[in-house]
Amino acid sequence: PVSNTSTDRTAPPATKTSAYEQAWAQYQQKQYQQAIRSLTPYAGGGDGSAEAQNGMYLLLLAHQRLANCDSVIHTGQQFARRFSQNNNAANALYMVAQCQNRIQQKDIARDTLRRLVQSYPNSTAAQQARALLP
């Protein structure tokens, strides 16, 4: 026999997915615009938690994929400044320099690369930066 109680027709409660988890899924599906919208809470680094740092870095990557150089520069500089101890800070500065170079800010890009090498001398990004510096 089929019961007509309201509980039988109710869907199980959806599990709450964080904005970061949603954005990560969108990023993996190459839905970069959607990921950027989902990452809005992390735009300024959020509460500084590990998830907020990851969210801000993912925001940077999504902007890079869409070649939004102004956003890459702004977000990358902000990330490197706010989370200088994060393992991705050197990569963020490298992406900033790439965009600065792309939009013909060559002197500024060189300064960014020098700062990267000085601040993170043992990073892979610093090795890449050294190859680009005169």
mmCIF file of N, CA and C in Angstrom:
data_model
loop_
_atom_site.group_PDB
_atom_site.id
_atom_site.type_symbol
_atom_site.label_atom_id
_atom_site.label_comp_id
_atom_site.label_asym_id
_atom_site.label_seq_id
_atom_site.Cartn_x
_atom_site.Cartn_y
_atom_site.Cartn_z
ATOM 1 N N PRO A 1 0.824 -1.196 0.000
ATOM 2 C CA PRO A 1 0.000 0.000 0.000
ATOM 3 C C PRO A 1 0.863 1.253 0.000
ATOM 4 N N VAL A 2 0.410 2.261 -0.721
ATOM 5 C CA VAL A 2 1.140 3.528 -0.828
ATOM 6 C C VAL A 2 0.614 4.488 0.213
ATOM 7 N N SER A 3 1.509 5.067 0.936
ATOM 8 C CA SER A 3 1.134 6.031 1.969
ATOM 9 C C SER A 3 1.046 7.421 1.353
ATOM 10 N N ASN A 4 0.141 8.228 1.844
ATOM 11 C CA ASN A 4 -0.018 9.588 1.340
ATOM 12 C C ASN A 4 0.492 10.644 2.322
ATOM 13 N N THR A 5 1.343 10.234 3.216
ATOM 14 C CA THR A 5 1.853 11.237 4.153
ATOM 15 C C THR A 5 2.840 12.146 3.445
ATOM 16 N N SER A 6 2.920 13.365 3.893
ATOM 17 C CA SER A 6 3.784 14.338 3.227
ATOM 18 C C SER A 6 5.260 13.940 3.301
ATOM 19 N N THR A 7 5.653 13.225 4.328
ATOM 20 C CA THR A 7 7.070 12.847 4.441
ATOM 21 C C THR A 7 7.485 11.879 3.348
ATOM 22 N N ASP A 8 6.571 11.086 2.860
ATOM 23 C CA ASP A 8 6.908 10.136 1.811
ATOM 24 C C ASP A 8 7.207 10.843 0.488
ATOM 25 N N ARG A 9 6.611 11.988 0.265
ATOM 26 C CA ARG A 9 6.803 12.700 -0.996
ATOM 27 C C ARG A 9 7.923 13.735 -0.914
ATOM 28 N N THR A 10 8.495 13.924 0.255
ATOM 29 C CA THR A 10 9.522 14.943 0.427
ATOM 30 C C THR A 10 10.878 14.396 -0.010
ATOM 31 N N ALA A 11 11.567 15.165 -0.814
ATOM 32 C CA ALA A 11 12.908 14.770 -1.251
ATOM 33 C C ALA A 11 13.862 14.836 -0.070
ATOM 34 N N PRO A 12 14.882 14.014 -0.089
ATOM 35 C CA PRO A 12 15.859 14.100 0.999
ATOM 36 C C PRO A 12 16.510 15.485 0.986
ATOM 37 N N PRO A 13 16.878 15.971 2.150
ATOM 38 C CA PRO A 13 17.474 17.305 2.189
ATOM 39 C C PRO A 13 18.772 17.344 1.381
ATOM 40 N N ALA A 14 18.939 18.394 0.632
ATOM 41 C CA ALA A 14 20.159 18.543 -0.166
ATOM 42 C C ALA A 14 21.319 18.835 0.769
ATOM 43 N N THR A 15 22.468 18.277 0.443
ATOM 44 C CA THR A 15 23.638 18.598 1.259
ATOM 45 C C THR A 15 24.118 19.987 0.862
ATOM 46 N N LYS A 16 24.515 20.752 1.845
ATOM 47 C CA LYS A 16 24.954 22.119 1.579
ATOM 48 C C LYS A 16 26.347 22.070 0.958
ATOM 49 N N THR A 17 26.469 22.625 -0.217
ATOM 50 C CA THR A 17 27.741 22.665 -0.913
ATOM 51 C C THR A 17 28.315 24.062 -0.741
ATOM 52 N N SER A 18 29.571 24.146 -0.381
ATOM 53 C CA SER A 18 30.185 25.467 -0.222
ATOM 54 C C SER A 18 30.329 26.128 -1.586
ATOM 55 N N ALA A 19 30.424 27.440 -1.559
ATOM 56 C CA ALA A 19 30.644 28.196 -2.796
ATOM 57 C C ALA A 19 31.914 27.703 -3.481
ATOM 58 N N TYR A 20 32.926 27.375 -2.680
ATOM 59 C CA TYR A 20 34.185 26.887 -3.257
ATOM 60 C C TYR A 20 33.980 25.555 -3.979
ATOM 61 N N GLU A 21 33.280 24.618 -3.334
ATOM 62 C CA GLU A 21 33.052 23.305 -3.963
ATOM 63 C C GLU A 21 32.264 23.447 -5.258
ATOM 64 N N GLN A 22 31.263 24.313 -5.239
ATOM 65 C CA GLN A 22 30.462 24.553 -6.446
ATOM 66 C C GLN A 22 31.341 25.154 -7.539
ATOM 67 N N ALA A 23 32.145 26.142 -7.172
ATOM 68 C CA ALA A 23 33.007 26.808 -8.159
ATOM 69 C C ALA A 23 34.057 25.846 -8.707
ATOM 70 N N TRP A 24 34.600 24.978 -7.852
ATOM 71 C CA TRP A 24 35.600 24.010 -8.300
ATOM 72 C C TRP A 24 34.990 23.073 -9.343
ATOM 73 N N ALA A 25 33.770 22.628 -9.105
ATOM 74 C CA ALA A 25 33.090 21.756 -10.078
ATOM 75 C C ALA A 25 32.879 22.507 -11.397
ATOM 76 N N GLN A 26 32.480 23.770 -11.303
ATOM 77 C CA GLN A 26 32.263 24.570 -12.513
ATOM 78 C C GLN A 26 33.588 24.781 -13.253
ATOM 79 N N TYR A 27 34.642 25.057 -12.528
ATOM 80 C CA TYR A 27 35.956 25.270 -13.132
ATOM 81 C C TYR A 27 36.402 24.006 -13.868
ATOM 82 N N GLN A 28 36.239 22.863 -13.231
ATOM 83 C CA GLN A 28 36.631 21.605 -13.861
ATOM 84 C C GLN A 28 35.838 21.334 -15.131
ATOM 85 N N GLN A 29 34.610 21.865 -15.199
ATOM 86 C CA GLN A 29 33.776 21.705 -16.393
ATOM 87 C C GLN A 29 33.992 22.837 -17.390
ATOM 88 N N LYS A 30 35.028 23.654 -17.143
ATOM 89 C CA LYS A 30 35.384 24.794 -17.993
ATOM 90 C C LYS A 30 34.286 25.859 -18.041
ATOM 91 N N GLN A 31 33.492 25.928 -16.986
ATOM 92 C CA GLN A 31 32.443 26.950 -16.858
ATOM 93 C C GLN A 31 33.025 28.108 -16.024
ATOM 94 N N TYR A 32 33.983 28.819 -16.632
ATOM 95 C CA TYR A 32 34.766 29.803 -15.887
ATOM 96 C C TYR A 32 33.942 31.008 -15.428
ATOM 97 N N GLN A 33 33.033 31.487 -16.278
ATOM 98 C CA GLN A 33 32.178 32.619 -15.873
ATOM 99 C C GLN A 33 31.328 32.243 -14.667
ATOM 100 N N GLN A 34 30.743 31.048 -14.701
ATOM 101 C CA GLN A 34 29.921 30.603 -13.584
ATOM 102 C C GLN A 34 30.772 30.454 -12.326
ATOM 103 N N ALA A 35 31.972 29.929 -12.482
ATOM 104 C CA ALA A 35 32.870 29.769 -11.334
ATOM 105 C C ALA A 35 33.193 31.133 -10.725
ATOM 106 N N ILE A 36 33.438 32.124 -11.568
ATOM 107 C CA ILE A 36 33.734 33.473 -11.074
ATOM 108 C C ILE A 36 32.566 33.999 -10.247
ATOM 109 N N ARG A 37 31.343 33.792 -10.748
ATOM 110 C CA ARG A 37 30.169 34.241 -9.988
ATOM 111 C C ARG A 37 30.070 33.503 -8.651
ATOM 112 N N SER A 38 30.323 32.201 -8.658
ATOM 113 C CA SER A 38 30.250 31.413 -7.425
ATOM 114 C C SER A 38 31.323 31.826 -6.420
ATOM 115 N N LEU A 39 32.432 32.346 -6.912
ATOM 116 C CA LEU A 39 33.564 32.694 -6.049
ATOM 117 C C LEU A 39 33.494 34.115 -5.503
ATOM 118 N N THR A 40 32.422 34.818 -5.769
ATOM 119 C CA THR A 40 32.269 36.195 -5.284
ATOM 120 C C THR A 40 32.584 36.342 -3.795
ATOM 121 N N PRO A 41 32.144 35.413 -2.926
ATOM 122 C CA PRO A 41 32.449 35.586 -1.497
ATOM 123 C C PRO A 41 33.949 35.608 -1.180
ATOM 124 N N TYR A 42 34.778 35.107 -2.097
ATOM 125 C CA TYR A 42 36.212 35.012 -1.841
ATOM 126 C C TYR A 42 37.015 36.100 -2.561
ATOM 127 N N ALA A 43 36.341 37.012 -3.225
ATOM 128 C CA ALA A 43 37.029 38.004 -4.066
ATOM 129 C C ALA A 43 38.108 38.781 -3.322
ATOM 130 N N GLY A 44 37.868 39.135 -2.096
ATOM 131 C CA GLY A 44 38.871 39.881 -1.339
ATOM 132 C C GLY A 44 39.643 39.016 -0.364
ATOM 133 N N GLY A 45 39.497 37.723 -0.480
ATOM 134 C CA GLY A 45 40.178 36.822 0.436
ATOM 135 C C GLY A 45 39.289 36.343 1.559
ATOM 136 N N GLY A 46 38.031 36.786 1.541
ATOM 137 C CA GLY A 46 37.061 36.315 2.534
ATOM 138 C C GLY A 46 37.565 36.464 3.952
ATOM 139 N N ASP A 47 37.350 35.432 4.757
ATOM 140 C CA ASP A 47 37.750 35.479 6.163
ATOM 141 C C ASP A 47 39.198 35.040 6.372
ATOM 142 N N GLY A 48 39.912 34.772 5.283
ATOM 143 C CA GLY A 48 41.313 34.386 5.398
ATOM 144 C C GLY A 48 41.539 32.911 5.677
ATOM 145 N N SER A 49 40.454 32.149 5.804
ATOM 146 C CA SER A 49 40.575 30.714 6.066
ATOM 147 C C SER A 49 41.234 30.016 4.875
ATOM 148 N N ALA A 50 41.602 28.762 5.073
ATOM 149 C CA ALA A 50 42.198 27.986 3.982
ATOM 150 C C ALA A 50 41.241 27.915 2.791
ATOM 151 N N GLU A 51 39.946 27.717 3.063
ATOM 152 C CA GLU A 51 38.977 27.662 1.961
ATOM 153 C C GLU A 51 38.889 29.011 1.248
ATOM 154 N N ALA A 52 38.924 30.093 2.000
ATOM 155 C CA ALA A 52 38.863 31.428 1.397
ATOM 156 C C ALA A 52 40.098 31.683 0.527
ATOM 157 N N GLN A 53 41.259 31.245 0.996
ATOM 158 C CA GLN A 53 42.483 31.405 0.201
ATOM 159 C C GLN A 53 42.404 30.582 -1.080
ATOM 160 N N ASN A 54 41.930 29.342 -0.948
ATOM 161 C CA ASN A 54 41.764 28.498 -2.136
ATOM 162 C C ASN A 54 40.745 29.105 -3.097
ATOM 163 N N GLY A 55 39.681 29.669 -2.540
ATOM 164 C CA GLY A 55 38.660 30.297 -3.372
ATOM 165 C C GLY A 55 39.193 31.494 -4.130
ATOM 166 N N MET A 56 39.986 32.302 -3.462
ATOM 167 C CA MET A 56 40.557 33.471 -4.134
ATOM 168 C C MET A 56 41.547 33.044 -5.219
ATOM 169 N N TYR A 57 42.318 32.004 -4.954
ATOM 170 C CA TYR A 57 43.268 31.521 -5.962
ATOM 171 C C TYR A 57 42.521 30.911 -7.151
ATOM 172 N N LEU A 58 41.444 30.186 -6.880
ATOM 173 C CA LEU A 58 40.635 29.628 -7.968
ATOM 174 C C LEU A 58 40.008 30.756 -8.790
ATOM 175 N N LEU A 59 39.611 31.822 -8.128
ATOM 176 C CA LEU A 59 39.087 32.995 -8.834
ATOM 177 C C LEU A 59 40.153 33.544 -9.786
ATOM 178 N N LEU A 60 41.376 33.629 -9.305
ATOM 179 C CA LEU A 60 42.493 34.083 -10.137
ATOM 180 C C LEU A 60 42.671 33.173 -11.350
ATOM 181 N N LEU A 61 42.630 31.863 -11.127
ATOM 182 C CA LEU A 61 42.790 30.910 -12.236
ATOM 183 C C LEU A 61 41.665 31.039 -13.264
ATOM 184 N N ALA A 62 40.442 31.232 -12.790
ATOM 185 C CA ALA A 62 39.308 31.376 -13.717
ATOM 186 C C ALA A 62 39.468 32.638 -14.564
ATOM 187 N N HIS A 63 39.889 33.730 -13.928
ATOM 188 C CA HIS A 63 40.129 34.963 -14.694
ATOM 189 C C HIS A 63 41.250 34.749 -15.717
ATOM 190 N N GLN A 64 42.277 34.008 -15.321
ATOM 191 C CA GLN A 64 43.378 33.736 -16.245
ATOM 192 C C GLN A 64 42.880 32.930 -17.446
ATOM 193 N N ARG A 65 42.040 31.931 -17.197
ATOM 194 C CA ARG A 65 41.509 31.100 -18.292
ATOM 195 C C ARG A 65 40.707 31.929 -19.293
ATOM 196 N N LEU A 66 40.058 32.987 -18.798
ATOM 197 C CA LEU A 66 39.248 33.849 -19.667
ATOM 198 C C LEU A 66 40.049 35.032 -20.204
ATOM 199 N N ALA A 67 41.341 35.089 -19.863
ATOM 200 C CA ALA A 67 42.226 36.173 -20.285
ATOM 201 C C ALA A 67 41.708 37.543 -19.845
ATOM 202 N N ASN A 68 41.132 37.592 -18.647
ATOM 203 C CA ASN A 68 40.686 38.859 -18.042
ATOM 204 C C ASN A 68 41.885 39.483 -17.332
ATOM 205 N N CYS A 69 42.788 40.096 -18.106
ATOM 206 C CA CYS A 69 44.058 40.534 -17.528
ATOM 207 C C CYS A 69 43.895 41.556 -16.406
ATOM 208 N N ASP A 70 42.971 42.484 -16.538
ATOM 209 C CA ASP A 70 42.789 43.457 -15.457
ATOM 210 C C ASP A 70 42.419 42.748 -14.157
ATOM 211 N N SER A 71 41.550 41.759 -14.243
ATOM 212 C CA SER A 71 41.133 41.009 -13.057
ATOM 213 C C SER A 71 42.260 40.121 -12.535
ATOM 214 N N VAL A 72 43.043 39.537 -13.437
ATOM 215 C CA VAL A 72 44.183 38.716 -13.027
ATOM 216 C C VAL A 72 45.176 39.582 -12.249
ATOM 217 N N ILE A 73 45.473 40.760 -12.780
ATOM 218 C CA ILE A 73 46.433 41.649 -12.121
ATOM 219 C C ILE A 73 45.922 42.062 -10.745
ATOM 220 N N HIS A 74 44.679 42.509 -10.691
ATOM 221 C CA HIS A 74 44.115 42.967 -9.421
ATOM 222 C C HIS A 74 44.045 41.830 -8.394
ATOM 223 N N THR A 75 43.460 40.713 -8.797
ATOM 224 C CA THR A 75 43.276 39.586 -7.878
ATOM 225 C C THR A 75 44.617 38.971 -7.490
ATOM 226 N N GLY A 76 45.507 38.818 -8.454
ATOM 227 C CA GLY A 76 46.818 38.220 -8.173
ATOM 228 C C GLY A 76 47.646 39.053 -7.213
ATOM 229 N N GLN A 77 47.656 40.364 -7.416
ATOM 230 C CA GLN A 77 48.404 41.238 -6.509
ATOM 231 C C GLN A 77 47.803 41.203 -5.108
ATOM 232 N N GLN A 78 46.483 41.248 -5.045
ATOM 233 C CA GLN A 78 45.796 41.227 -3.762
ATOM 234 C C GLN A 78 46.058 39.891 -3.037
ATOM 235 N N PHE A 79 46.008 38.798 -3.783
ATOM 236 C CA PHE A 79 46.263 37.481 -3.196
ATOM 237 C C PHE A 79 47.685 37.409 -2.640
ATOM 238 N N ALA A 80 48.667 37.818 -3.448
ATOM 239 C CA ALA A 80 50.066 37.734 -3.022
ATOM 240 C C ALA A 80 50.346 38.635 -1.820
ATOM 241 N N ARG A 81 49.683 39.767 -1.776
ATOM 242 C CA ARG A 81 49.868 40.694 -0.652
ATOM 243 C C ARG A 81 49.204 40.151 0.620
ATOM 244 N N ARG A 82 47.968 39.708 0.482
ATOM 245 C CA ARG A 82 47.216 39.267 1.668
ATOM 246 C C ARG A 82 47.674 37.905 2.177
ATOM 247 N N PHE A 83 48.060 37.019 1.270
ATOM 248 C CA PHE A 83 48.413 35.648 1.646
ATOM 249 C C PHE A 83 49.843 35.319 1.201
ATOM 250 N N SER A 84 50.776 36.159 1.582
ATOM 251 C CA SER A 84 52.163 36.026 1.124
ATOM 252 C C SER A 84 52.803 34.693 1.527
ATOM 253 N N GLN A 85 52.287 34.051 2.575
ATOM 254 C CA GLN A 85 52.853 32.766 3.018
ATOM 255 C C GLN A 85 52.217 31.569 2.309
ATOM 256 N N ASN A 86 51.179 31.823 1.510
ATOM 257 C CA ASN A 86 50.504 30.739 0.791
ATOM 258 C C ASN A 86 51.437 30.189 -0.285
ATOM 259 N N ASN A 87 51.396 28.878 -0.488
ATOM 260 C CA ASN A 87 52.253 28.250 -1.499
ATOM 261 C C ASN A 87 51.987 28.761 -2.907
ATOM 262 N N ASN A 88 50.819 29.324 -3.155
ATOM 263 C CA ASN A 88 50.470 29.815 -4.487
ATOM 264 C C ASN A 88 50.774 31.293 -4.701
ATOM 265 N N ALA A 89 51.313 31.970 -3.705
ATOM 266 C CA ALA A 89 51.592 33.402 -3.848
ATOM 267 C C ALA A 89 52.578 33.673 -4.982
ATOM 268 N N ALA A 90 53.606 32.858 -5.091
ATOM 269 C CA ALA A 90 54.590 33.043 -6.168
ATOM 270 C C ALA A 90 53.928 32.840 -7.537
ATOM 271 N N ASN A 91 53.075 31.826 -7.649
ATOM 272 C CA ASN A 91 52.371 31.580 -8.915
ATOM 273 C C ASN A 91 51.462 32.755 -9.262
ATOM 274 N N ALA A 92 50.826 33.321 -8.240
ATOM 275 C CA ALA A 92 49.938 34.466 -8.459
ATOM 276 C C ALA A 92 50.735 35.627 -9.057
ATOM 277 N N LEU A 93 51.905 35.902 -8.496
ATOM 278 C CA LEU A 93 52.733 36.996 -9.031
ATOM 279 C C LEU A 93 53.194 36.696 -10.450
ATOM 280 N N TYR A 94 53.489 35.454 -10.737
ATOM 281 C CA TYR A 94 53.901 35.087 -12.096
ATOM 282 C C TYR A 94 52.767 35.338 -13.093
ATOM 283 N N MET A 95 51.551 34.976 -12.706
ATOM 284 C CA MET A 95 50.391 35.233 -13.576
ATOM 285 C C MET A 95 50.178 36.735 -13.767
ATOM 286 N N VAL A 96 50.389 37.499 -12.711
ATOM 287 C CA VAL A 96 50.271 38.960 -12.795
ATOM 288 C C VAL A 96 51.269 39.483 -13.828
ATOM 289 N N ALA A 97 52.521 39.046 -13.729
ATOM 290 C CA ALA A 97 53.558 39.505 -14.656
ATOM 291 C C ALA A 97 53.239 39.118 -16.103
ATOM 292 N N GLN A 98 52.705 37.912 -16.285
ATOM 293 C CA GLN A 98 52.331 37.479 -17.639
ATOM 294 C C GLN A 98 51.291 38.434 -18.231
ATOM 295 N N CYS A 99 50.295 38.786 -17.428
ATOM 296 C CA CYS A 99 49.251 39.680 -17.922
ATOM 297 C C CYS A 99 49.786 41.097 -18.138
ATOM 298 N N GLN A 100 50.620 41.557 -17.228
ATOM 299 C CA GLN A 100 51.203 42.891 -17.402
ATOM 300 C C GLN A 100 51.974 42.942 -18.713
ATOM 301 N N ASN A 101 52.706 41.905 -19.008
ATOM 302 C CA ASN A 101 53.460 41.830 -20.258
ATOM 303 C C ASN A 101 52.511 41.797 -21.457
ATOM 304 N N ARG A 102 51.437 41.028 -21.338
ATOM 305 C CA ARG A 102 50.471 40.878 -22.431
ATOM 306 C C ARG A 102 49.809 42.208 -22.781
ATOM 307 N N ILE A 103 49.588 43.063 -21.769
ATOM 308 C CA ILE A 103 48.929 44.343 -22.049
ATOM 309 C C ILE A 103 49.955 45.490 -22.162
ATOM 310 N N GLN A 104 51.158 45.095 -22.529
ATOM 311 C CA GLN A 104 52.229 46.052 -22.849
ATOM 312 C C GLN A 104 52.723 46.867 -21.662
ATOM 313 N N GLN A 105 52.620 46.331 -20.463
ATOM 314 C CA GLN A 105 53.203 46.970 -19.279
ATOM 315 C C GLN A 105 54.522 46.256 -18.976
ATOM 316 N N LYS A 106 55.432 46.286 -19.941
ATOM 317 C CA LYS A 106 56.649 45.477 -19.873
ATOM 318 C C LYS A 106 57.560 45.852 -18.700
ATOM 319 N N ASP A 107 57.721 47.139 -18.433
ATOM 320 C CA ASP A 107 58.567 47.560 -17.301
ATOM 321 C C ASP A 107 57.961 47.106 -15.973
ATOM 322 N N ILE A 108 56.658 47.255 -15.857
ATOM 323 C CA ILE A 108 55.969 46.847 -14.631
ATOM 324 C C ILE A 108 56.061 45.326 -14.477
ATOM 325 N N ALA A 109 55.932 44.606 -15.584
ATOM 326 C CA ALA A 109 56.039 43.140 -15.546
ATOM 327 C C ALA A 109 57.430 42.722 -15.058
ATOM 328 N N ARG A 110 58.472 43.396 -15.544
ATOM 329 C CA ARG A 110 59.834 43.089 -15.094
ATOM 330 C C ARG A 110 59.971 43.331 -13.589
ATOM 331 N N ASP A 111 59.388 44.434 -13.106
ATOM 332 C CA ASP A 111 59.428 44.716 -11.667
ATOM 333 C C ASP A 111 58.718 43.615 -10.873
ATOM 334 N N THR A 112 57.584 43.161 -11.394
ATOM 335 C CA THR A 112 56.845 42.087 -10.726
ATOM 336 C C THR A 112 57.672 40.804 -10.702
ATOM 337 N N LEU A 113 58.330 40.494 -11.816
ATOM 338 C CA LEU A 113 59.170 39.295 -11.870
ATOM 339 C C LEU A 113 60.340 39.400 -10.896
ATOM 340 N N ARG A 114 60.951 40.570 -10.805
ATOM 341 C CA ARG A 114 62.062 40.766 -9.856
ATOM 342 C C ARG A 114 61.576 40.588 -8.415
ATOM 343 N N ARG A 115 60.403 41.150 -8.123
ATOM 344 C CA ARG A 115 59.839 41.015 -6.770
ATOM 345 C C ARG A 115 59.545 39.543 -6.464
ATOM 346 N N LEU A 116 59.044 38.829 -7.455
ATOM 347 C CA LEU A 116 58.769 37.401 -7.311
ATOM 348 C C LEU A 116 60.048 36.644 -6.979
ATOM 349 N N VAL A 117 61.116 36.881 -7.728
ATOM 350 C CA VAL A 117 62.384 36.187 -7.506
ATOM 351 C C VAL A 117 62.952 36.532 -6.128
ATOM 352 N N GLN A 118 62.832 37.787 -5.737
ATOM 353 C CA GLN A 118 63.346 38.218 -4.438
ATOM 354 C C GLN A 118 62.532 37.608 -3.285
ATOM 355 N N SER A 119 61.210 37.589 -3.422
ATOM 356 C CA SER A 119 60.345 37.118 -2.334
ATOM 357 C C SER A 119 60.258 35.599 -2.233
ATOM 358 N N TYR A 120 60.336 34.917 -3.378
ATOM 359 C CA TYR A 120 60.147 33.460 -3.400
ATOM 360 C C TYR A 120 61.268 32.808 -4.223
ATOM 361 N N PRO A 121 62.532 32.985 -3.801
ATOM 362 C CA PRO A 121 63.672 32.563 -4.627
ATOM 363 C C PRO A 121 63.709 31.074 -4.957
ATOM 364 N N ASN A 122 63.132 30.228 -4.115
ATOM 365 C CA ASN A 122 63.212 28.783 -4.334
ATOM 366 C C ASN A 122 61.993 28.200 -5.032
ATOM 367 N N SER A 123 61.071 29.059 -5.442
ATOM 368 C CA SER A 123 59.843 28.568 -6.077
ATOM 369 C C SER A 123 60.060 28.258 -7.560
ATOM 370 N N THR A 124 59.205 27.394 -8.066
ATOM 371 C CA THR A 124 59.216 27.101 -9.504
ATOM 372 C C THR A 124 58.916 28.370 -10.296
ATOM 373 N N ALA A 125 57.989 29.174 -9.778
ATOM 374 C CA ALA A 125 57.647 30.433 -10.461
ATOM 375 C C ALA A 125 58.858 31.347 -10.544
ATOM 376 N N ALA A 126 59.709 31.360 -9.526
ATOM 377 C CA ALA A 126 60.921 32.189 -9.552
ATOM 378 C C ALA A 126 61.892 31.678 -10.613
ATOM 379 N N GLN A 127 61.984 30.372 -10.759
ATOM 380 C CA GLN A 127 62.842 29.811 -11.817
ATOM 381 C C GLN A 127 62.347 30.258 -13.188
ATOM 382 N N GLN A 128 61.038 30.221 -13.385
ATOM 383 C CA GLN A 128 60.458 30.665 -14.658
ATOM 384 C C GLN A 128 60.691 32.162 -14.855
ATOM 385 N N ALA A 129 60.577 32.910 -13.776
ATOM 386 C CA ALA A 129 60.763 34.362 -13.847
ATOM 387 C C ALA A 129 62.205 34.699 -14.223
ATOM 388 N N ARG A 130 63.165 33.992 -13.627
ATOM 389 C CA ARG A 130 64.578 34.240 -13.935
ATOM 390 C C ARG A 130 64.841 34.055 -15.416
ATOM 391 N N ALA A 131 64.202 33.076 -16.028
ATOM 392 C CA ALA A 131 64.409 32.812 -17.459
ATOM 393 C C ALA A 131 63.907 33.977 -18.319
ATOM 394 N N LEU A 132 62.980 34.764 -17.800
ATOM 395 C CA LEU A 132 62.421 35.874 -18.559
ATOM 396 C C LEU A 132 63.136 37.197 -18.301
ATOM 397 N N LEU A 133 63.905 37.241 -17.227
ATOM 398 C CA LEU A 133 64.585 38.495 -16.883
ATOM 399 C C LEU A 133 65.906 38.610 -17.626
ATOM 400 N N PRO A 134 66.266 39.849 -17.993
ATOM 401 C CA PRO A 134 67.548 40.057 -18.696
ATOM 402 C C PRO A 134 68.732 39.784 -17.782
#
